[in-house]
Coordinates of C-alpha atoms and ligand atoms in Angstrom, one line a residue:
Chain A
M1 CA 363.5 38.0 -9.8
A2 CA 367.6 37.0 -10.2
D3 CA 367.6 40.2 -13.0
T4 CA 366.1 42.9 -10.4
T5 CA 367.8 42.2 -8.4
S6 CA 371.5 41.3 -9.4
G7 CA 372.6 45.1 -8.8
Q8 CA 372.0 44.8 -5.0
D9 CA 373.1 40.8 -5.3
D10 CA 376.9 42.5 -6.3
I11 CA 377.0 44.7 -3.1
E12 CA 375.6 42.3 -0.9
N13 CA 377.1 38.6 -2.8
T14 CA 380.2 38.6 -0.8
K15 CA 378.6 39.2 3.1
P16 CA 375.0 38.9 3.0
S17 CA 373.9 39.8 6.1
L18 CA 370.4 39.6 8.0
L19 CA 369.6 42.3 8.1
A20 CA 369.5 43.7 4.4
R21 CA 367.4 40.5 4.1
V22 CA 364.6 41.3 6.6
V23 CA 364.6 45.0 5.6
T24 CA 365.2 46.0 2.5
S25 CA 363.0 49.3 2.3
P26 CA 361.7 51.8 4.3
I27 CA 358.2 50.4 3.5
D28 CA 359.0 46.8 4.5
V29 CA 359.9 48.5 7.9
C30 CA 356.6 50.0 8.4
Q31 CA 355.4 46.9 7.5
A32 CA 357.3 44.7 9.7
I33 CA 355.8 47.4 12.8
G34 CA 352.8 47.9 11.5
H35 CA 352.4 43.9 11.6
T36 CA 353.7 43.2 15.2
I37 CA 351.5 46.2 16.5
L38 CA 348.6 44.6 14.6
S39 CA 349.4 41.5 16.1
F40 CA 350.0 42.3 19.3
F41 CA 346.1 43.8 19.5
Q42 CA 344.8 41.0 17.8
M43 CA 346.4 38.9 20.8
L44 CA 345.3 41.0 23.2
G45 CA 341.6 41.2 21.7
R46 CA 341.7 37.0 21.8
L47 CA 343.1 37.1 25.2
I48 CA 339.8 39.5 26.4
L49 CA 338.0 37.1 25.0
F50 CA 339.1 34.5 26.4
M51 CA 339.2 36.1 29.9
V52 CA 335.3 37.5 29.5
E53 CA 334.4 33.8 28.1
T54 CA 336.6 32.0 31.3
I55 CA 334.1 34.0 33.5
A56 CA 331.0 34.0 32.2
R57 CA 330.9 30.2 31.6
G58 CA 333.0 29.8 34.9
F59 CA 330.1 30.9 37.3
A60 CA 327.1 28.8 35.5
P61 CA 326.3 25.8 36.1
P62 CA 327.3 22.5 36.1
F63 CA 330.7 23.1 38.3
Y64 CA 332.7 19.9 38.0
G65 CA 333.7 19.6 41.5
R66 CA 336.4 16.6 40.7
Q67 CA 338.3 18.7 38.6
I68 CA 338.5 22.0 41.3
I69 CA 339.5 19.5 43.7
R70 CA 342.6 18.0 41.8
Q71 CA 343.7 21.7 41.0
V72 CA 343.6 22.1 44.3
I73 CA 345.8 19.4 44.9
D74 CA 348.1 20.7 41.9
I75 CA 348.1 24.0 41.7
G76 CA 347.9 24.7 46.0
Y77 CA 349.5 21.4 47.7
Y78 CA 352.3 20.5 45.3
S79 CA 353.3 24.2 45.5
L80 CA 353.7 24.3 48.7
P81 CA 357.4 23.1 48.8
V82 CA 358.6 25.5 46.0
V83 CA 357.0 28.6 47.9
G84 CA 358.0 27.5 51.4
M85 CA 361.9 27.5 50.5
T86 CA 361.7 31.2 48.4
A87 CA 360.3 32.1 51.7
V88 CA 362.1 31.0 54.2
F89 CA 365.3 31.8 51.8
T90 CA 364.4 35.4 51.1
G91 CA 363.2 35.8 54.5
M92 CA 366.9 35.0 55.9
V93 CA 368.8 36.7 52.9
L94 CA 366.8 39.7 54.0
A95 CA 367.6 39.7 57.3
L96 CA 371.6 39.3 56.9
Q97 CA 371.7 42.2 54.0
S98 CA 369.7 44.3 56.1
Y99 CA 371.8 44.2 59.2
T100 CA 375.3 44.6 56.7
G101 CA 373.5 47.7 55.7
F102 CA 371.6 49.2 58.8
T103 CA 374.7 48.7 61.6
R104 CA 376.6 51.5 59.2
F105 CA 373.2 53.6 60.8
N106 CA 373.4 52.2 64.2
A107 CA 369.7 51.6 62.6
E108 CA 369.7 47.3 63.7
G109 CA 366.5 47.9 65.3
A110 CA 364.9 48.6 61.9
I111 CA 365.2 45.0 60.4
A112 CA 362.5 42.9 61.7
G113 CA 360.2 45.5 60.3
V114 CA 362.5 45.8 57.0
V115 CA 361.9 41.6 56.6
V116 CA 358.0 41.7 57.9
L117 CA 357.4 44.9 55.4
S118 CA 359.3 43.3 52.2
I119 CA 357.8 39.9 52.6
T120 CA 354.4 40.7 53.1
R121 CA 354.1 43.6 50.5
E122 CA 356.3 42.5 47.9
L123 CA 358.2 39.7 48.1
A124 CA 356.2 36.7 49.2
P125 CA 353.5 37.8 46.5
V126 CA 355.9 38.3 43.3
L127 CA 358.4 35.6 43.9
A128 CA 355.5 32.9 44.8
G129 CA 353.8 34.4 41.7
L130 CA 356.9 33.8 39.9
M131 CA 357.7 30.6 41.2
V132 CA 353.8 29.6 40.3
A133 CA 354.0 30.7 37.0
G134 CA 356.8 28.6 36.5
R135 CA 355.8 25.8 38.0
V136 CA 351.9 25.7 37.3
G137 CA 351.4 28.0 34.6
A138 CA 354.0 25.6 32.4
S139 CA 352.4 22.3 33.6
I140 CA 349.1 24.1 32.7
A141 CA 349.5 25.2 29.1
A142 CA 351.8 21.5 28.7
E143 CA 348.3 19.7 29.9
I144 CA 346.1 21.6 27.8
G145 CA 348.1 22.0 24.8
T146 CA 349.0 18.6 24.7
M147 CA 344.9 17.8 24.5
R148 CA 344.4 20.2 21.7
V149 CA 347.2 18.7 20.1
T150 CA 345.9 15.2 20.7
E151 CA 342.2 16.4 19.9
Q152 CA 340.9 15.5 23.6
I153 CA 339.6 19.3 23.8
D154 CA 337.5 18.6 20.5
A155 CA 336.4 15.2 22.4
L156 CA 335.2 17.4 25.3
T157 CA 333.0 19.6 23.2
T158 CA 331.3 16.4 21.2
L159 CA 330.3 15.2 24.2
S160 CA 328.6 17.9 25.0
V161 CA 331.2 19.0 27.9
S162 CA 332.5 22.6 27.6
P163 CA 335.9 22.6 27.9
F164 CA 335.7 26.3 29.2
K165 CA 333.8 24.7 32.1
Y166 CA 335.7 21.8 32.7
L167 CA 338.9 22.3 32.0
I168 CA 339.8 26.2 32.4
A169 CA 337.7 27.8 34.7
P170 CA 338.3 25.1 37.2
R171 CA 342.3 26.0 37.2
V172 CA 341.3 29.7 37.2
F173 CA 339.4 29.6 39.6
T174 CA 341.6 27.6 42.2
G175 CA 344.5 29.2 41.0
T176 CA 343.2 32.5 42.1
I177 CA 342.3 31.4 45.5
M178 CA 344.9 28.8 46.7
L179 CA 347.8 31.7 45.3
P180 CA 346.6 34.0 48.4
V181 CA 346.8 31.0 50.9
L182 CA 350.2 29.9 49.6
V183 CA 351.2 33.4 50.4
L184 CA 349.9 33.8 53.2
I185 CA 352.3 30.3 54.7
G186 CA 354.7 32.0 52.4
D187 CA 354.7 35.1 55.0
I188 CA 354.9 32.8 57.9
I189 CA 357.4 31.1 56.8
G190 CA 359.5 34.4 55.4
V191 CA 359.0 36.1 58.6
F192 CA 360.6 32.8 60.4
G193 CA 363.2 32.3 58.2
G194 CA 364.3 36.7 58.9
Y195 CA 363.8 35.4 62.4
V196 CA 366.0 32.6 62.9
V197 CA 369.1 34.4 61.2
S198 CA 368.8 37.1 63.5
V199 CA 368.7 35.5 66.8
Y200 CA 370.9 32.5 66.2
T201 CA 373.4 34.4 63.9
L202 CA 373.2 37.8 64.4
G203 CA 372.3 37.7 68.2
F204 CA 369.1 39.5 68.7
S205 CA 367.0 38.7 71.5
P206 CA 363.8 36.7 70.4
N207 CA 361.3 38.8 72.5
S208 CA 362.4 42.1 70.8
Y209 CA 362.2 40.9 67.3
I210 CA 358.8 39.6 67.6
S211 CA 357.6 42.8 69.5
Q212 CA 359.1 44.8 66.7
T213 CA 357.9 42.5 64.3
W214 CA 354.2 42.8 65.5
D215 CA 355.0 46.9 66.5
I216 CA 355.1 47.7 62.7
L217 CA 352.7 45.4 60.5
E218 CA 349.5 46.5 59.5
T219 CA 346.9 44.8 58.2
M220 CA 346.8 46.6 55.2
D221 CA 350.6 45.3 54.6
V222 CA 349.6 41.4 54.7
V223 CA 345.9 42.2 53.1
S224 CA 347.6 43.9 50.0
G225 CA 350.1 41.4 49.6
L226 CA 347.0 38.7 49.5
I227 CA 344.9 40.8 46.9
K228 CA 348.3 40.7 44.7
A229 CA 348.6 37.3 45.1
A230 CA 345.1 36.6 43.8
A231 CA 345.4 38.9 40.7
F232 CA 349.3 36.9 40.0
G233 CA 347.3 33.5 40.6
F234 CA 344.4 34.6 38.1
I235 CA 347.4 35.9 35.8
V236 CA 349.4 32.8 35.9
T237 CA 346.5 30.4 35.2
I238 CA 344.8 32.1 33.0
M239 CA 348.2 32.5 30.7
G240 CA 348.4 28.8 31.2
C241 CA 345.2 28.1 29.9
Y242 CA 345.2 30.9 27.3
H243 CA 348.8 29.6 25.3
G244 CA 347.5 25.9 25.7
F245 CA 344.2 26.1 24.6
N246 CA 345.5 28.0 21.5
S247 CA 348.6 25.8 21.2
A248 CA 349.5 25.2 17.4
R249 CA 349.5 21.4 16.1
G250 CA 352.4 19.5 17.2
A251 CA 355.1 19.0 19.8
Q252 CA 356.4 22.1 18.7
G253 CA 353.6 24.1 19.0
V254 CA 353.3 22.5 22.6
G255 CA 357.0 23.5 23.3
A256 CA 355.5 27.0 22.0
A257 CA 353.0 27.6 23.9
T258 CA 354.6 26.0 27.4
T259 CA 357.1 29.5 27.0
N260 CA 355.2 31.6 25.9
A261 CA 352.9 31.2 28.9
V262 CA 356.0 31.3 31.4
V263 CA 357.0 34.5 30.1
S264 CA 353.7 36.3 29.4
A265 CA 352.8 35.6 33.1
S266 CA 356.1 37.0 34.6
I267 CA 356.0 39.9 33.2
L268 CA 352.2 40.2 33.5
I269 CA 353.0 39.6 37.3
L270 CA 355.9 42.0 37.2
I271 CA 354.0 45.2 35.6
S272 CA 351.2 44.8 37.3
N273 CA 353.1 44.5 40.6
Y274 CA 353.5 47.9 40.0
F275 CA 350.5 49.3 39.2
L276 CA 348.8 47.2 41.9
T277 CA 351.6 48.9 44.4
Q278 CA 350.3 52.2 43.3
I279 CA 347.2 51.9 44.1
F280 CA 347.4 50.6 47.5
F281 CA 349.9 52.7 48.7
S282 CA 349.5 56.3 46.6
Chain B
M1 CA 324.6 8.5 -17.7
N2 CA 325.3 5.4 -15.2
A3 CA 323.1 5.5 -12.2
G4 CA 326.0 7.0 -9.7
T5 CA 326.3 10.5 -11.7
E6 CA 322.3 10.6 -11.5
K7 CA 322.4 10.2 -8.3
L8 CA 325.4 12.6 -7.7
E9 CA 323.3 15.1 -9.6
A10 CA 320.4 14.6 -6.9
I11 CA 322.8 15.9 -4.4
N12 CA 324.1 18.9 -5.9
E13 CA 320.6 20.1 -6.1
M14 CA 320.0 23.1 -3.8
P15 CA 318.2 22.1 0.0
S16 CA 314.6 22.7 -0.1
K17 CA 312.3 22.4 3.2
S18 CA 309.6 20.6 1.3
N19 CA 311.0 16.9 0.5
D20 CA 311.5 14.5 3.6
N21 CA 314.7 15.5 5.1
P22 CA 318.0 13.5 5.3
M23 CA 319.9 13.4 8.4
L24 CA 322.6 14.8 7.4
W25 CA 323.0 17.2 4.0
L26 CA 325.7 19.3 3.3
Y27 CA 326.1 21.6 0.5
G28 CA 328.8 23.6 -0.7
V29 CA 331.3 23.4 2.3
K30 CA 334.0 24.9 1.9
K31 CA 337.5 25.2 4.2
T32 CA 341.0 26.6 3.7
F33 CA 344.0 26.6 5.6
G34 CA 346.3 29.4 4.4
S35 CA 346.9 29.0 0.8
N36 CA 345.6 24.7 1.3
N37 CA 342.1 24.9 -0.3
V38 CA 341.2 21.7 1.8
L39 CA 337.3 21.9 1.1
Q40 CA 336.0 23.0 -2.5
G41 CA 332.3 22.6 -1.9
I42 CA 331.3 19.5 -0.6
N43 CA 328.3 18.4 -1.6
L44 CA 326.9 15.1 0.3
K45 CA 323.5 13.7 1.6
L46 CA 322.9 10.8 4.1
P47 CA 320.2 9.5 4.7
K48 CA 318.3 8.5 8.2
S49 CA 319.9 5.4 9.3
K50 CA 321.8 4.7 6.3
S51 CA 325.6 4.1 6.5
L52 CA 327.6 5.8 4.4
V53 CA 331.1 5.2 4.0
V54 CA 333.4 8.1 2.5
I55 CA 336.8 7.1 1.3
G56 CA 339.3 9.3 -0.5
G57 CA 343.3 10.2 -0.4
S58 CA 345.5 10.6 2.9
G59 CA 344.8 14.8 3.1
S60 CA 341.7 14.8 0.9
G61 CA 340.2 16.7 4.2
K62 CA 337.8 13.9 5.5
S63 CA 339.0 14.5 8.8
V64 CA 338.2 18.0 8.3
M65 CA 334.9 17.4 7.1
L66 CA 333.8 15.7 9.9
K67 CA 335.2 18.5 11.8
C68 CA 333.2 20.5 10.2
I69 CA 329.7 18.5 10.5
L70 CA 330.8 18.6 14.5
G71 CA 331.2 22.3 14.5
L72 CA 334.6 22.1 15.6
I73 CA 335.7 23.6 12.6
T74 CA 333.8 26.5 11.2
P75 CA 333.3 26.1 7.7
D76 CA 334.2 29.4 5.1
D77 CA 331.0 28.6 3.1
G78 CA 328.0 26.4 2.5
S79 CA 325.5 25.1 4.7
I80 CA 325.3 22.2 7.1
F81 CA 321.4 20.7 7.5
V82 CA 321.0 18.1 10.4
D83 CA 317.6 16.5 10.5
G84 CA 316.7 19.3 8.3
E85 CA 318.3 22.2 10.8
E86 CA 320.9 24.8 9.6
T87 CA 324.1 24.2 12.3
V88 CA 326.1 26.6 10.8
G89 CA 326.6 29.6 12.8
L90 CA 324.5 27.9 15.5
S91 CA 324.7 28.9 18.7
I92 CA 326.7 27.6 21.3
K93 CA 323.9 26.9 23.2
K94 CA 321.8 25.5 20.7
R95 CA 325.4 24.0 19.6
N96 CA 325.5 22.0 22.3
Q97 CA 322.0 20.5 22.6
L98 CA 322.7 19.2 19.0
M99 CA 325.9 17.7 20.4
H100 CA 323.9 15.2 22.0
K101 CA 323.1 13.5 18.8
F102 CA 326.3 13.0 17.8
G103 CA 329.0 10.3 18.4
M104 CA 331.8 10.7 17.7
L105 CA 335.1 8.5 16.7
F106 CA 338.3 10.3 16.2
Q107 CA 341.1 9.2 14.1
G108 CA 343.7 9.3 16.7
G109 CA 341.2 8.0 19.2
A110 CA 341.4 11.5 21.8
L111 CA 340.8 9.4 25.2
F112 CA 341.1 11.3 27.9
D113 CA 344.8 10.8 29.4
S114 CA 343.8 11.6 32.7
L115 CA 340.8 9.4 33.4
K116 CA 340.7 5.6 33.9
I117 CA 339.3 3.8 30.8
W118 CA 336.1 3.2 32.2
E119 CA 335.6 7.0 32.8
N120 CA 336.6 7.8 29.1
V121 CA 333.9 5.4 28.0
A122 CA 331.1 6.7 30.9
F123 CA 332.3 10.1 30.1
G124 CA 329.4 11.3 27.8
L125 CA 326.7 9.7 30.3
I126 CA 328.1 11.2 33.6
Q127 CA 329.0 14.6 32.3
G128 CA 326.4 15.0 29.5
Q129 CA 323.5 13.4 30.9
Q130 CA 324.3 13.7 34.7
M131 CA 323.9 9.4 35.2
A132 CA 324.9 8.5 38.6
R133 CA 328.7 7.3 38.3
A134 CA 328.0 4.0 39.7
D135 CA 325.5 3.3 36.9
A136 CA 327.2 4.6 34.3
Y137 CA 330.1 2.1 35.4
Y138 CA 327.9 -1.0 34.6
V139 CA 327.2 0.7 31.4
A140 CA 330.7 1.4 30.1
I141 CA 331.8 -2.0 30.9
E142 CA 328.9 -3.8 28.7
R143 CA 330.2 -1.1 26.0
L144 CA 333.8 -2.1 26.4
R145 CA 332.9 -6.1 26.2
A146 CA 331.3 -5.2 22.9
V147 CA 334.2 -4.0 21.8
G148 CA 335.9 -7.1 22.7
L149 CA 338.4 -5.4 26.5
G150 CA 337.5 -7.5 29.2
K151 CA 336.5 -5.5 32.6
K152 CA 340.5 -6.4 33.6
V153 CA 341.1 -3.3 31.5
A154 CA 338.4 -0.6 32.7
D155 CA 340.6 0.6 35.9
L156 CA 343.7 1.0 33.7
Y157 CA 344.5 4.5 32.1
P158 CA 344.5 4.8 28.4
S159 CA 349.0 5.2 28.3
E160 CA 349.0 1.8 29.4
L161 CA 346.8 0.1 26.2
S162 CA 348.0 -0.9 23.2
G163 CA 346.9 1.8 20.5
G164 CA 344.1 -1.2 18.8
M165 CA 343.3 -1.3 22.0
Q166 CA 343.1 2.5 22.5
K167 CA 341.0 3.0 19.5
R168 CA 338.3 0.3 20.4
V169 CA 337.9 2.0 24.1
S170 CA 337.2 5.6 21.8
L171 CA 334.6 3.4 19.6
A172 CA 333.1 2.3 23.1
R173 CA 333.2 5.5 24.0
A174 CA 331.7 7.2 20.7
I175 CA 328.8 4.6 21.0
A176 CA 328.1 4.8 24.6
T177 CA 325.3 7.7 24.7
D178 CA 323.6 5.7 21.7
P179 CA 323.6 8.9 19.7
E180 CA 321.3 9.8 16.6
I181 CA 324.1 9.9 14.7
I182 CA 327.9 8.3 14.6
F183 CA 331.1 9.2 12.8
F184 CA 333.7 7.0 12.3
D185 CA 337.2 8.5 11.6
E186 CA 339.3 5.2 10.3
P187 CA 337.3 3.0 12.8
T188 CA 339.5 -0.1 11.8
T189 CA 343.3 1.2 11.5
G190 CA 345.4 -0.3 13.6
L191 CA 343.5 -3.4 14.1
D192 CA 343.9 -6.6 13.4
P193 CA 342.4 -8.3 10.9
I194 CA 339.9 -10.0 13.4
M195 CA 339.5 -7.5 15.8
A196 CA 338.4 -5.1 12.5
D197 CA 335.8 -7.3 11.4
V198 CA 334.4 -7.3 15.0
I199 CA 334.4 -3.6 15.1
N200 CA 332.8 -3.6 11.6
D201 CA 330.0 -6.0 12.7
L202 CA 329.9 -3.8 15.7
I203 CA 329.1 -0.6 13.7
T204 CA 327.0 -2.3 11.4
E205 CA 324.7 -3.7 14.5
T206 CA 325.0 -0.2 15.7
V207 CA 323.1 1.3 12.7
R208 CA 320.6 -1.7 12.2
D209 CA 319.9 -2.1 15.8
M210 CA 319.8 1.2 17.5
G211 CA 318.5 2.9 13.9
A212 CA 321.5 5.4 14.6
T213 CA 322.9 6.9 11.5
A214 CA 326.8 6.5 10.4
L215 CA 329.0 8.0 8.3
T216 CA 332.5 6.3 8.4
I217 CA 335.9 7.2 6.6
T218 CA 338.2 4.3 6.0
H219 CA 341.0 2.9 3.3
D220 CA 340.1 -0.4 4.1
M221 CA 338.0 -1.7 1.5
G222 CA 337.3 -4.8 3.5
S223 CA 335.6 -2.9 5.8
V224 CA 334.1 -0.6 3.4
R225 CA 332.0 -3.3 2.0
K226 CA 330.7 -4.3 5.0
V227 CA 329.5 -1.9 6.8
A228 CA 328.5 0.3 4.0
D229 CA 324.8 1.4 2.4
E230 CA 326.2 3.9 0.5
V231 CA 330.0 5.2 -0.4
A232 CA 331.3 8.3 -1.4
M233 CA 334.5 9.5 -2.5
I234 CA 336.2 12.5 -1.9
Y235 CA 338.6 14.1 -4.1
K236 CA 340.1 17.7 -4.5
G237 CA 338.1 18.5 -1.9
Q238 CA 335.2 17.3 -3.4
I239 CA 332.4 14.8 -3.8
I240 CA 333.7 13.5 -7.1
W241 CA 331.1 10.4 -7.0
Q242 CA 328.5 8.6 -4.3
D243 CA 326.2 5.6 -4.9
D244 CA 324.8 2.6 -3.3
V245 CA 327.6 0.0 -2.1
Q246 CA 326.6 -2.6 -5.0
N247 CA 327.7 -0.7 -7.5
L248 CA 330.9 0.3 -6.5
D249 CA 332.4 -2.5 -8.3
N250 CA 331.2 -1.2 -11.7
S251 CA 331.2 2.6 -11.0
G252 CA 332.1 4.0 -14.2
N253 CA 334.2 6.2 -12.5
E254 CA 337.8 5.9 -13.4
Y255 CA 339.3 7.9 -9.9
V256 CA 336.8 5.5 -7.7
E257 CA 338.4 2.7 -9.4
Q258 CA 342.0 3.3 -9.3
F259 CA 341.4 3.6 -5.6
I260 CA 339.4 0.9 -5.1
N261 CA 341.9 -1.4 -7.3
G262 CA 345.1 0.4 -5.3
S263 CA 346.9 0.5 -8.2
A264 CA 349.8 3.0 -8.5
E265 CA 348.8 4.1 -12.2
G266 CA 345.7 5.8 -13.0
P267 CA 344.5 9.3 -13.1
I268 CA 345.0 10.2 -9.6
T269 CA 348.3 9.5 -10.2
D270 CA 348.0 11.6 -13.3
D271 CA 346.8 14.6 -11.7
A272 CA 349.3 14.2 -8.6
R273 CA 351.8 14.5 -11.9
K274 CA 350.5 17.8 -13.3
D275 CA 350.2 19.5 -9.9
G276 CA 353.9 18.5 -9.5
L277 CA 352.8 16.5 -5.9
I278 CA 355.4 13.8 -7.4
Ligands
ATP301 N1 343.9 22.3 11.9 C1 344.4 22.8 11.0 N2 345.1 23.4 10.4 C2 345.5 24.0 9.3 N3 345.6 23.1 8.1 C3 344.8 21.9 8.4 C4 344.0 21.7 9.9 N4 343.3 20.6 10.0 C5 343.9 19.5 8.6 N5 344.6 20.4 8.0 C6 345.2 20.3 6.9 O1 343.9 19.8 5.8 C7 344.1 18.9 4.8 C8 343.3 17.7 5.3 O2 343.5 17.3 6.5 P1 342.9 15.8 6.5 O3 342.9 15.9 8.3 O4 341.2 16.2 6.9 O5 342.8 14.5 5.8 P2 342.6 12.9 5.7 O6 341.7 12.8 4.3 O7 341.6 13.0 7.4 O8 343.8 12.2 5.8 P3 343.9 10.9 6.3 O9 343.4 9.5 5.4 O10 345.4 11.0 6.1 O11 343.3 11.0 7.4 C9 345.7 18.3 5.4 O12 346.5 18.7 4.1 C10 345.8 19.0 7.0 O13 347.4 19.3 6.7
MG302 MG1 341.7 11.5 8.8

């Protein structure tokens, strides 16, 4: 080994660069790229199978009511403060920012509309989705990952209980249902935040702000946001479950699963948000 | 040729449908993780209502073997017959039915930490057999008493118990559903000698009174002598010796001898040196 690479060693000896060690020949480059692409599709395939299995098994009895109630509390109720805070401050900052912008065109009357449309169509679902990805996605991945590593998932299976029905379906189902609920509440709180800033800081009249809000808002604005929220709830919970379920052994494995769950859910939320928006408003 | 070797040869024969079936029959089971050939063709026969103890060094693949039998790990090759039925590659539905026959004590306990102790013990009854929670509670209390735990712990959570107590709860959970075949992965590690003996008695009683078939993994030679009808030794991914427990002390197998005497020098150490492991 030393003989064959000695010539190269002489050149590299002074400063062995990382790149030189990783990429040594064009074939290696192709291999690395090919490997990445293959493992991406392998993961995609596994993820799709995982989703199919979750949906197929989740809709067949037995249903675990206690698990669903626990998840409603965990995913829904305990996310309320986070989503509420996000929404109220987003609404407030929106009012401030659009005021600085719109006074230059003498278009202060549009502020109410900008706030309500931005909140319902985009900001409430996306920001709530991202916040819930951080809160719920991480905790799902950590919990299920720990159960995997400590053989609790194996124990479930040996006790004739499907982990898909008992652990995964309740979480995914609840996430898909609860995120729209959270976002609806976020919509209201966000608009209220904009109202407070506009009326108490910017000096708008309460009545005209409210009527401007109602005038511009259409059902589709809210509904599209809620449908997005359902999609994001599905993404967050399924990614948390998937990464936790396939967690590698040891504490490091669980840590990596948690990170991957949050990162992949966040990116998928942003990507799918674009395509959903295109579908709704094209 | 001694009796142990003869028996091993009988075990190594191909499974056939004709003779009356053993409860559990592993034939040529192989499993590899990456470059680690953990199981290299396991042949093992376990007659009905007998208690078999498997001994073998740490990392020799005992736990992996159990997980293959339970279907938690799919073997790369080989067959596993349970009560005459091939179980490798079974459909999810059939596998689920088969699981009702099994009870398993995991090496690490594997208690559900979001559930109370009694809910852990009663889990198989409530979720698997749809027993009412109130009835399952009494069964759980009963089972907990059998493993030396009082009513007080029933409402605690697993994290509030010591390691040895968790192990006993796990044992109670494994036998709560009266399974036909029970696997105990190191049931007495982490227990004090008195409690270890209580558990040994419990395993013996379970086999004798419930007519269950038991496969126990242990490093504890006292436990081997107490619970085993038969003993098998796993070494380098294969069963190298299996015989009645009475023949353990004159096995005529130097690997078994080194293992049961716990001597630092012997063929196992020599092999490890040759392989560069020590
Ligand atoms: N899921 C897995 N992935 C990769 N390797 C594994 C896996 N499970 C077990 N192994 C490896 O298989 C080998 C055997 O492990 P196993 O747990 O069966 O040992 P054991 O005989 O039960 O040992 P001990 O007496 O210490 O419990 C070990 O080298 C272990 O690292
Ligand atoms: Mg083990």
